[in-house]
PDB file of C-alpha atoms in Angstrom:
ATOM      1  CA  MET N   2     -24.962  -6.708   8.880  1.00 53.00           C
ATOM      2  CA  ARG N   3     -21.645  -6.106  10.644  1.00 67.00           C
ATOM      3  CA  GLU N   4     -21.523  -7.220  14.265  1.00 78.00           C
ATOM      4  CA  ASN N   5     -20.661  -4.509  16.788  1.00 89.00           C
ATOM      5  CA  ARG N   6     -18.201  -6.098  19.239  1.00 94.00           C
ATOM      6  CA  LEU N   7     -16.605  -4.317  22.174  1.00 96.00           C
ATOM      7  CA  TYR N   8     -14.260  -5.408  24.945  1.00 96.00           C
ATOM      8  CA  THR N   9     -14.991  -4.749  28.595  1.00 96.00           C
ATOM      9  CA  GLU N  10     -13.023  -5.767  31.665  1.00 95.00           C
ATOM     10  CA  GLN N  11     -16.184  -6.395  33.686  1.00 95.00           C
ATOM     11  CA  PRO N  12     -17.834  -9.726  34.601  1.00 94.00           C
ATOM     12  CA  LEU N  13     -20.649 -10.548  32.190  1.00 95.00           C
ATOM     13  CA  SER N  14     -23.651 -12.468  33.501  1.00 94.00           C
ATOM     14  CA  VAL N  15     -27.125 -12.821  32.040  1.00 96.00           C
ATOM     15  CA  GLY N  16     -29.551 -10.225  33.379  1.00 94.00           C
ATOM     16  CA  ALA N  17     -26.892  -7.839  34.640  1.00 94.00           C
ATOM     17  CA  CYS N  18     -26.877  -4.209  33.536  1.00 95.00           C
ATOM     18  CA  ILE N  19     -23.383  -2.778  33.269  1.00 95.00           C
ATOM     19  CA  GLU N  20     -22.052   0.685  32.558  1.00 95.00           C
ATOM     20  CA  LEU N  21     -19.276   0.470  29.997  1.00 95.00           C
ATOM     21  CA  GLU N  22     -15.841   1.882  30.726  1.00 94.00           C
ATOM     22  CA  PRO N  23     -14.885   5.163  28.997  1.00 93.00           C
ATOM     23  CA  ARG N  24     -13.133   3.561  26.003  1.00 93.00           C
ATOM     24  CA  PRO N  25     -15.914   1.169  24.877  1.00 93.00           C
ATOM     25  CA  ALA N  26     -18.595   3.685  25.869  1.00 94.00           C
ATOM     26  CA  LYS N  27     -17.062   6.371  23.667  1.00 92.00           C
ATOM     27  CA  HIS N  28     -16.703   3.915  20.790  1.00 92.00           C
ATOM     28  CA  ALA N  29     -20.300   2.716  21.097  1.00 92.00           C
ATOM     29  CA  ALA N  30     -21.810   6.190  21.362  1.00 91.00           C
ATOM     30  CA  GLN N  31     -19.552   8.351  19.196  1.00 91.00           C
ATOM     31  CA  VAL N  32     -18.115   5.945  16.601  1.00 90.00           C
ATOM     32  CA  LEU N  33     -20.796   3.280  16.185  1.00 90.00           C
ATOM     33  CA  ARG N  34     -23.548   5.763  17.146  1.00 92.00           C
ATOM     34  CA  LEU N  35     -25.558   3.102  18.948  1.00 90.00           C
ATOM     35  CA  GLY N  36     -28.638   4.184  20.856  1.00 91.00           C
ATOM     36  CA  ALA N  37     -31.065   2.673  23.352  1.00 92.00           C
ATOM     37  CA  GLY N  38     -32.585  -0.596  22.191  1.00 91.00           C
ATOM     38  CA  GLU N  39     -29.793  -1.467  19.768  1.00 91.00           C
ATOM     39  CA  ALA N  40     -27.860  -4.736  19.900  1.00 93.00           C
ATOM     40  CA  LEU N  41     -24.255  -5.039  20.988  1.00 94.00           C
ATOM     41  CA  THR N  42     -21.849  -7.936  21.462  1.00 95.00           C
ATOM     42  CA  LEU N  43     -19.518  -7.753  24.455  1.00 96.00           C
ATOM     43  CA  PHE N  44     -16.595  -9.913  25.556  1.00 97.00           C
ATOM     44  CA  ASN N  45     -14.154  -9.745  28.450  1.00 96.00           C
ATOM     45  CA  GLY N  46     -11.468 -12.120  27.196  1.00 93.00           C
ATOM     46  CA  ASP N  47     -12.703 -15.221  29.027  1.00 92.00           C
ATOM     47  CA  GLY N  48     -13.535 -16.964  25.743  1.00 95.00           C
ATOM     48  CA  ARG N  49     -17.242 -16.142  25.343  1.00 96.00           C
ATOM     49  CA  ASP N  50     -19.234 -13.469  23.566  1.00 96.00           C
ATOM     50  CA  VAL N  51     -22.391 -12.161  25.189  1.00 96.00           C
ATOM     51  CA  ARG N  52     -25.399 -10.622  23.469  1.00 96.00           C
ATOM     52  CA  ALA N  53     -26.419  -7.326  25.002  1.00 95.00           C
ATOM     53  CA  GLU N  54     -28.880  -4.514  24.414  1.00 95.00           C
ATOM     54  CA  ILE N  55     -28.139  -0.882  25.100  1.00 94.00           C
ATOM     55  CA  GLU N  56     -30.445   0.580  27.744  1.00 94.00           C
ATOM     56  CA  THR N  57     -29.131   4.135  27.872  1.00 92.00           C
ATOM     57  CA  SER N  58     -26.669   5.979  25.655  1.00 91.00           C
ATOM     58  CA  THR N  59     -25.275   9.488  25.968  1.00 89.00           C
ATOM     59  CA  ARG N  60     -22.109  10.992  24.522  1.00 84.00           C
ATOM     60  CA  ASN N  61     -19.903   9.671  27.333  1.00 83.00           C
ATOM     61  CA  GLN N  62     -21.982   7.024  29.130  1.00 91.00           C
ATOM     62  CA  VAL N  63     -23.455   3.772  27.852  1.00 93.00           C
ATOM     63  CA  ALA N  64     -25.303   1.146  29.885  1.00 94.00           C
ATOM     64  CA  ALA N  65     -26.109  -2.293  28.461  1.00 95.00           C
ATOM     65  CA  ARG N  66     -28.090  -5.280  29.713  1.00 96.00           C
ATOM     66  CA  ILE N  67     -26.712  -8.789  29.159  1.00 96.00           C
ATOM     67  CA  LEU N  68     -29.251 -10.990  27.399  1.00 96.00           C
ATOM     68  CA  SER N  69     -27.417 -14.260  26.680  1.00 96.00           C
ATOM     69  CA  VAL N  70     -23.997 -15.901  26.729  1.00 95.00           C
ATOM     70  CA  GLY N  71     -22.547 -17.574  23.650  1.00 94.00           C
ATOM     71  CA  ALA N  72     -20.492 -20.729  23.184  1.00 94.00           C
ATOM     72  CA  PRO N  73     -16.845 -20.755  24.306  1.00 94.00           C
ATOM     73  CA  GLU N  74     -14.102 -20.156  21.774  1.00 94.00           C
ATOM     74  CA  PRO N  75     -12.213 -23.416  21.130  1.00 92.00           C
ATOM     75  CA  ALA N  76      -8.669 -23.700  22.416  1.00 91.00           C
ATOM     76  CA  PRO N  77      -6.070 -22.924  19.728  1.00 93.00           C
ATOM     77  CA  VAL N  78      -4.867 -25.834  17.623  1.00 92.00           C
ATOM     78  CA  LEU N  79      -1.337 -24.543  18.182  1.00 95.00           C
ATOM     79  CA  ALA N  80      -0.529 -22.002  20.889  1.00 96.00           C
ATOM     80  CA  ILE N  81       1.978 -19.521  19.440  1.00 97.00           C
ATOM     81  CA  THR N  82       3.960 -16.995  21.471  1.00 97.00           C
ATOM     82  CA  LEU N  83       5.534 -14.247  19.381  1.00 98.00           C
ATOM     83  CA  ALA N  84       8.753 -12.973  20.965  1.00 97.00           C
ATOM     84  CA  LEU N  85       9.447  -9.822  18.986  1.00 97.00           C
ATOM     85  CA  GLY N  86      12.202  -7.251  19.126  1.00 95.00           C
ATOM     86  CA  ILE N  87      10.656  -3.857  19.846  1.00 94.00           C
ATOM     87  CA  SER N  88      10.493  -1.629  16.784  1.00 91.00           C
ATOM     88  CA  ARG N  89       9.486   1.976  16.366  1.00 87.00           C
ATOM     89  CA  GLY N  90       5.933   3.367  16.444  1.00 80.00           C
ATOM     90  CA  GLU N  91       3.553   2.060  13.844  1.00 90.00           C
ATOM     91  CA  ARG N  92       5.778  -0.869  12.897  1.00 92.00           C
ATOM     92  CA  MET N  93       5.327  -2.464  16.317  1.00 94.00           C
ATOM     93  CA  ASP N  94       1.623  -1.631  16.343  1.00 96.00           C
ATOM     94  CA  LEU N  95       1.130  -3.274  12.944  1.00 96.00           C
ATOM     95  CA  ALA N  96       3.017  -6.410  13.967  1.00 96.00           C
ATOM     96  CA  ILE N  97       0.948  -6.764  17.161  1.00 97.00           C
ATOM     97  CA  GLN N  98      -2.352  -6.042  15.434  1.00 97.00           C
ATOM     98  CA  LYS N  99      -1.854  -8.562  12.652  1.00 97.00           C
ATOM     99  CA  ALA N 100      -0.293 -11.200  14.921  1.00 97.00           C
ATOM    100  CA  VAL N 101      -3.433 -11.078  17.079  1.00 98.00           C
ATOM    101  CA  GLU N 102      -5.657 -11.336  13.991  1.00 97.00           C
ATOM    102  CA  LEU N 103      -3.620 -14.357  12.862  1.00 97.00           C
ATOM    103  CA  GLY N 104      -4.213 -16.138  16.159  1.00 96.00           C
ATOM    104  CA  VAL N 105      -1.192 -15.843  18.461  1.00 97.00           C
ATOM    105  CA  SER N 106      -1.785 -16.695  22.087  1.00 96.00           C
ATOM    106  CA  GLY N 107       0.748 -14.258  23.499  1.00 97.00           C
ATOM    107  CA  ILE N 108       3.243 -11.550  22.577  1.00 98.00           C
ATOM    108  CA  GLN N 109       6.548 -10.949  24.340  1.00 97.00           C
ATOM    109  CA  PRO N 110       8.186  -7.589  23.452  1.00 97.00           C
ATOM    110  CA  LEU N 111      11.959  -7.819  23.662  1.00 96.00           C
ATOM    111  CA  PHE N 112      14.887  -5.458  24.084  1.00 94.00           C
ATOM    112  CA  SER N 113      17.981  -6.636  22.243  1.00 94.00           C
ATOM    113  CA  THR N 114      21.313  -5.181  21.162  1.00 92.00           C
ATOM    114  CA  ARG N 115      19.959  -3.537  18.009  1.00 90.00           C
ATOM    115  CA  THR N 116      16.701  -2.272  19.510  1.00 89.00           C
ATOM    116  CA  LEU N 117      16.406   1.407  18.564  1.00 86.00           C
ATOM    117  CA  VAL N 118      13.559   2.195  20.980  1.00 84.00           C
ATOM    118  CA  ARG N 119      14.533   3.071  24.548  1.00 84.00           C
ATOM    119  CA  LEU N 120      11.738   2.647  27.073  1.00 83.00           C
ATOM    120  CA  SER N 121      11.671   2.397  30.844  1.00 83.00           C
ATOM    121  CA  GLY N 122       9.573   3.326  33.823  1.00 89.00           C
ATOM    122  CA  ALA N 123       6.443   5.337  33.067  1.00 90.00           C
ATOM    123  CA  ARG N 124       7.159   5.461  29.308  1.00 90.00           C
ATOM    124  CA  LEU N 125       7.381   1.672  29.141  1.00 90.00           C
ATOM    125  CA  ALA N 126       4.191   1.268  31.179  1.00 92.00           C
ATOM    126  CA  LYS N 127       2.367   3.688  28.877  1.00 93.00           C
ATOM    127  CA  ARG N 128       3.615   1.904  25.755  1.00 92.00           C
ATOM    128  CA  THR N 129       2.625  -1.495  27.167  1.00 93.00           C
ATOM    129  CA  GLN N 130      -0.871  -0.162  27.834  1.00 94.00           C
ATOM    130  CA  HIS N 131      -0.968   1.122  24.256  1.00 95.00           C
ATOM    131  CA  TRP N 132       0.040  -2.293  22.885  1.00 96.00           C
ATOM    132  CA  GLN N 133      -2.707  -3.908  24.960  1.00 95.00           C
ATOM    133  CA  GLY N 134      -5.173  -1.487  23.378  1.00 95.00           C
ATOM    134  CA  VAL N 135      -3.943  -2.498  19.924  1.00 96.00           C
ATOM    135  CA  ALA N 136      -4.489  -6.175  20.811  1.00 97.00           C
ATOM    136  CA  ILE N 137      -7.987  -5.464  22.170  1.00 96.00           C
ATOM    137  CA  ALA N 138      -8.987  -3.597  19.013  1.00 95.00           C
ATOM    138  CA  ALA N 139      -7.681  -6.494  16.899  1.00 97.00           C
ATOM    139  CA  CYS N 140      -9.805  -8.942  18.912  1.00 96.00           C
ATOM    140  CA  GLU N 141     -12.859  -6.729  18.512  1.00 95.00           C
ATOM    141  CA  GLN N 142     -12.385  -6.637  14.746  1.00 93.00           C
ATOM    142  CA  SER N 143     -11.429 -10.272  14.179  1.00 94.00           C
ATOM    143  CA  GLY N 144     -14.010 -11.937  16.414  1.00 94.00           C
ATOM    144  CA  ARG N 145     -11.543 -13.428  18.878  1.00 95.00           C
ATOM    145  CA  ARG N 146     -13.109 -14.119  22.245  1.00 96.00           C
ATOM    146  CA  ARG N 147      -9.890 -14.858  24.129  1.00 95.00           C
ATOM    147  CA  LEU N 148      -7.532 -11.946  24.664  1.00 95.00           C
ATOM    148  CA  PRO N 149      -3.870 -12.742  23.916  1.00 96.00           C
ATOM    149  CA  SER N 150      -1.437 -11.756  26.630  1.00 94.00           C
ATOM    150  CA  ILE N 151       0.956  -8.842  26.130  1.00 96.00           C
ATOM    151  CA  ALA N 152       3.861  -9.543  28.460  1.00 96.00           C
ATOM    152  CA  THR N 153       5.981  -6.873  30.088  1.00 94.00           C
ATOM    153  CA  ALA N 154       8.943  -6.078  27.868  1.00 95.00           C
ATOM    154  CA  ALA N 155      12.120  -7.937  28.822  1.00 95.00           C
ATOM    155  CA  THR N 156      15.674  -8.240  27.601  1.00 96.00           C
ATOM    156  CA  LEU N 157      16.368 -11.145  25.283  1.00 96.00           C
ATOM    157  CA  ASP N 158      18.778 -12.566  27.850  1.00 95.00           C
ATOM    158  CA  ASP N 159      16.227 -12.463  30.675  1.00 96.00           C
ATOM    159  CA  TRP N 160      13.460 -13.926  28.518  1.00 96.00           C
ATOM    160  CA  LEU N 161      15.606 -16.817  27.300  1.00 96.00           C
ATOM    161  CA  GLY N 162      16.566 -17.485  30.896  1.00 93.00           C
ATOM    162  CA  GLN N 163      12.960 -18.083  31.959  1.00 91.00           C
ATOM    163  CA  ALA N 164      11.366 -19.354  28.717  1.00 87.00           C
ATOM    164  CA  SER N 165      10.863 -23.028  27.984  1.00 88.00           C
ATOM    165  CA  PRO N 166      13.694 -24.388  25.818  1.00 91.00           C
ATOM    166  CA  GLY N 167      13.108 -24.674  22.084  1.00 91.00           C
ATOM    167  CA  GLY N 168      11.316 -22.673  19.471  1.00 95.00           C
ATOM    168  CA  ILE N 169      11.710 -21.150  16.032  1.00 97.00           C
ATOM    169  CA  LEU N 170      14.272 -18.421  15.328  1.00 97.00           C
ATOM    170  CA  LEU N 171      13.632 -16.446  12.168  1.00 96.00           C
ATOM    171  CA  HIS N 172      16.792 -15.577  10.221  1.00 95.00           C
ATOM    172  CA  HIS N 173      17.037 -14.846   6.512  1.00 92.00           C
ATOM    173  CA  ALA N 174      20.293 -16.794   6.081  1.00 92.00           C
ATOM    174  CA  ALA N 175      19.235 -19.963   7.940  1.00 95.00           C
ATOM    175  CA  ALA N 176      19.750 -23.321   6.244  1.00 94.00           C
ATOM    176  CA  LYS N 177      16.279 -24.708   6.949  1.00 95.00           C
ATOM    177  CA  THR N 178      12.784 -23.627   5.971  1.00 95.00           C
ATOM    178  CA  LEU N 179       9.620 -24.097   8.011  1.00 95.00           C
ATOM    179  CA  PRO N 180       8.316 -27.130   6.045  1.00 95.00           C
ATOM    180  CA  GLU N 181      11.534 -28.985   6.891  1.00 95.00           C
ATOM    181  CA  LEU N 182      10.803 -28.826  10.619  1.00 95.00           C
ATOM    182  CA  PRO N 183       8.862 -31.519  12.469  1.00 93.00           C
ATOM    183  CA  PRO N 184       5.501 -30.457  13.905  1.00 92.00           C
ATOM    184  CA  PRO N 185       6.298 -28.328  16.973  1.00 89.00           C
ATOM    185  CA  GLN N 186       5.396 -29.290  20.492  1.00 79.00           C
ATOM    186  CA  GLN N 187       2.744 -27.242  22.302  1.00 81.00           C
ATOM    187  CA  PRO N 188       3.211 -24.350  22.714  1.00 92.00           C
ATOM    188  CA  VAL N 189       5.654 -22.905  20.172  1.00 95.00           C
ATOM    189  CA  SER N 190       7.730 -19.736  20.568  1.00 96.00           C
ATOM    190  CA  LEU N 191       8.604 -17.682  17.489  1.00 97.00           C
ATOM    191  CA  LEU N 192      11.609 -15.385  17.991  1.00 97.00           C
ATOM    192  CA  ILE N 193      12.155 -12.423  15.657  1.00 96.00           C
ATOM    193  CA  GLY N 194      14.603  -9.563  16.062  1.00 95.00           C
ATOM    194  CA  PRO N 195      14.028  -5.801  15.818  1.00 93.00           C
ATOM    195  CA  GLU N 196      15.032  -3.495  12.969  1.00 89.00           C
ATOM    196  CA  GLY N 197      18.505  -4.689  12.049  1.00 88.00           C
ATOM    197  CA  GLY N 198      17.831  -8.179  13.387  1.00 92.00           C
ATOM    198  CA  LEU N 199      19.530 -10.078  16.169  1.00 95.00           C
ATOM    199  CA  THR N 200      23.302 -10.058  16.428  1.00 96.00           C
ATOM    200  CA  PRO N 201      25.265 -13.244  15.656  1.00 96.00           C
ATOM    201  CA  GLU N 202      25.919 -13.598  19.380  1.00 97.00           C
ATOM    202  CA  GLU N 203      22.209 -13.337  20.188  1.00 97.00           C
ATOM    203  CA  ARG N 204      21.349 -15.926  17.551  1.00 97.00           C
ATOM    204  CA  GLU N 205      23.943 -18.262  19.029  1.00 97.00           C
ATOM    205  CA  GLN N 206      22.463 -17.668  22.469  1.00 97.00           C
ATOM    206  CA  ALA N 207      18.986 -18.534  21.203  1.00 97.00           C
ATOM    207  CA  GLN N 208      20.281 -21.670  19.471  1.00 97.00           C
ATOM    208  CA  ALA N 209      21.996 -22.728  22.686  1.00 96.00           C
ATOM    209  CA  HIS N 210      18.561 -22.491  24.276  1.00 96.00           C
ATOM    210  CA  GLY N 211      17.124 -24.893  21.694  1.00 95.00           C
ATOM    211  CA  PHE N 212      15.831 -22.496  19.039  1.00 96.00           C
ATOM    212  CA  THR N 213      16.026 -23.697  15.434  1.00 97.00           C
ATOM    213  CA  PRO N 214      16.940 -21.050  12.820  1.00 97.00           C
ATOM    214  CA  VAL N 215      14.670 -20.983   9.751  1.00 97.00           C
ATOM    215  CA  ARG N 216      14.297 -18.723   6.742  1.00 96.00           C
ATOM    216  CA  LEU N 217      11.217 -17.567   4.863  1.00 93.00           C
ATOM    217  CA  GLY N 218      12.266 -17.792   1.243  1.00 89.00           C
ATOM    218  CA  PRO N 219      15.033 -15.799  -0.470  1.00 90.00           C
ATOM    219  CA  ARG N 220      13.978 -12.302   0.625  1.00 90.00           C
ATOM    220  CA  VAL N 221      14.899 -10.219   3.662  1.00 90.00           C
ATOM    221  CA  LEU N 222      11.635  -9.194   5.333  1.00 92.00           C
ATOM    222  CA  ARG N 223      11.045  -6.083   7.406  1.00 91.00           C
ATOM    223  CA  THR N 224      10.543  -6.496  11.140  1.00 89.00           C
ATOM    224  CA  GLU N 225       6.794  -5.820  10.830  1.00 90.00           C
ATOM    225  CA  THR N 226       6.406  -8.161   7.831  1.00 94.00           C
ATOM    226  CA  ALA N 227       8.411 -11.142   9.075  1.00 95.00           C
ATOM    227  CA  PRO N 228       6.143 -12.151  11.996  1.00 95.00           C
ATOM    228  CA  LEU N 229       3.018 -11.989   9.857  1.00 96.00           C
ATOM    229  CA  ALA N 230       4.483 -14.183   7.141  1.00 96.00           C
ATOM    230  CA  ALA N 231       5.900 -16.634   9.673  1.00 97.00           C
ATOM    231  CA  ILE N 232       2.699 -16.920  11.727  1.00 97.00           C
ATOM    232  CA  ALA N 233       0.614 -17.459   8.586  1.00 97.00           C
ATOM    233  CA  ALA N 234       3.010 -20.191   7.448  1.00 96.00           C
ATOM    234  CA  ILE N 235       3.004 -21.857  10.879  1.00 97.00           C
ATOM    235  CA  GLN N 236      -0.796 -21.782  11.009  1.00 97.00           C
ATOM    236  CA  THR N 237      -0.930 -23.301   7.518  1.00 96.00           C
ATOM    237  CA  LEU N 238       1.510 -26.094   8.332  1.00 96.00           C
ATOM    238  CA  TRP N 239       0.428 -27.026  11.843  1.00 95.00           C
ATOM    239  CA  GLY N 240      -2.295 -24.676  13.092  1.00 94.00           C
ATOM    240  CA  ASP N 241      -5.844 -23.609  12.394  1.00 91.00           C
ATOM    241  CA  PHE N 242      -5.356 -22.625   8.747  1.00 91.00           C
ATOM    242  CA  ARG N 243      -5.528 -26.333   7.888  1.00 84.00           C
ATOM    243  CA  PRO N 244      -8.827 -27.958   6.899  1.00 78.00           C
ATOM    244  CA  VAL N 245     -10.940 -29.041   9.853  1.00 68.00           C
ATOM    245  CA  GLU N 246     -10.751 -32.806  10.288  1.00 62.00           C
ATOM    246  CA  ASP N 247     -13.975 -34.788  10.715  1.00 44.00           C
TER     247      ASP N 247
END
């Protein structure tokens, strides 16, 4: 039987009865069609699932009682921050969704020279909230108990100025491949440009900040495909796709 998991921002303690916020309440009542007495798993991003039982359920309001708290989610084998040039609409959503499913610890949206999307003020705040919703839904589906951070969008220049030196820069014409790199230090930053990629000047700027250019085979990947392939490869080489050691 599929587990029904929903995210809530509220504290979760055994014995408490909480009224779910509008988003999870609507999903529980109208999508999952859960009624009183049915089981539900809740999490608030602190690393633990809790087992709950619905006490009351109407079309727009759901109350659930917390029955027990599960074990904490282990810390990631390799903490990965995806620094990704902002792309249009569903492309950015897909990249965020799948990056969360693949286990990134954080996502940093970036504005760069070739970014086609122009966002600021209220539009940027609304889009950031939307991206957070995409990440939450990906955690609900994939079973993640820790919620990856979605940072406020920044320019590439500003982000490089405050980020820790070093990382991996994805570029289709780079000389090296991922297996040629030594195991990265914790955490690792993965930098990928928007549609059209980073400019030569931006790549030089990233390299001056310690980023190592790498390629993923002989093909040029789309901006929504490249992060997924790179994260999967990184997890296979150094992260939690490897066999668990005794």
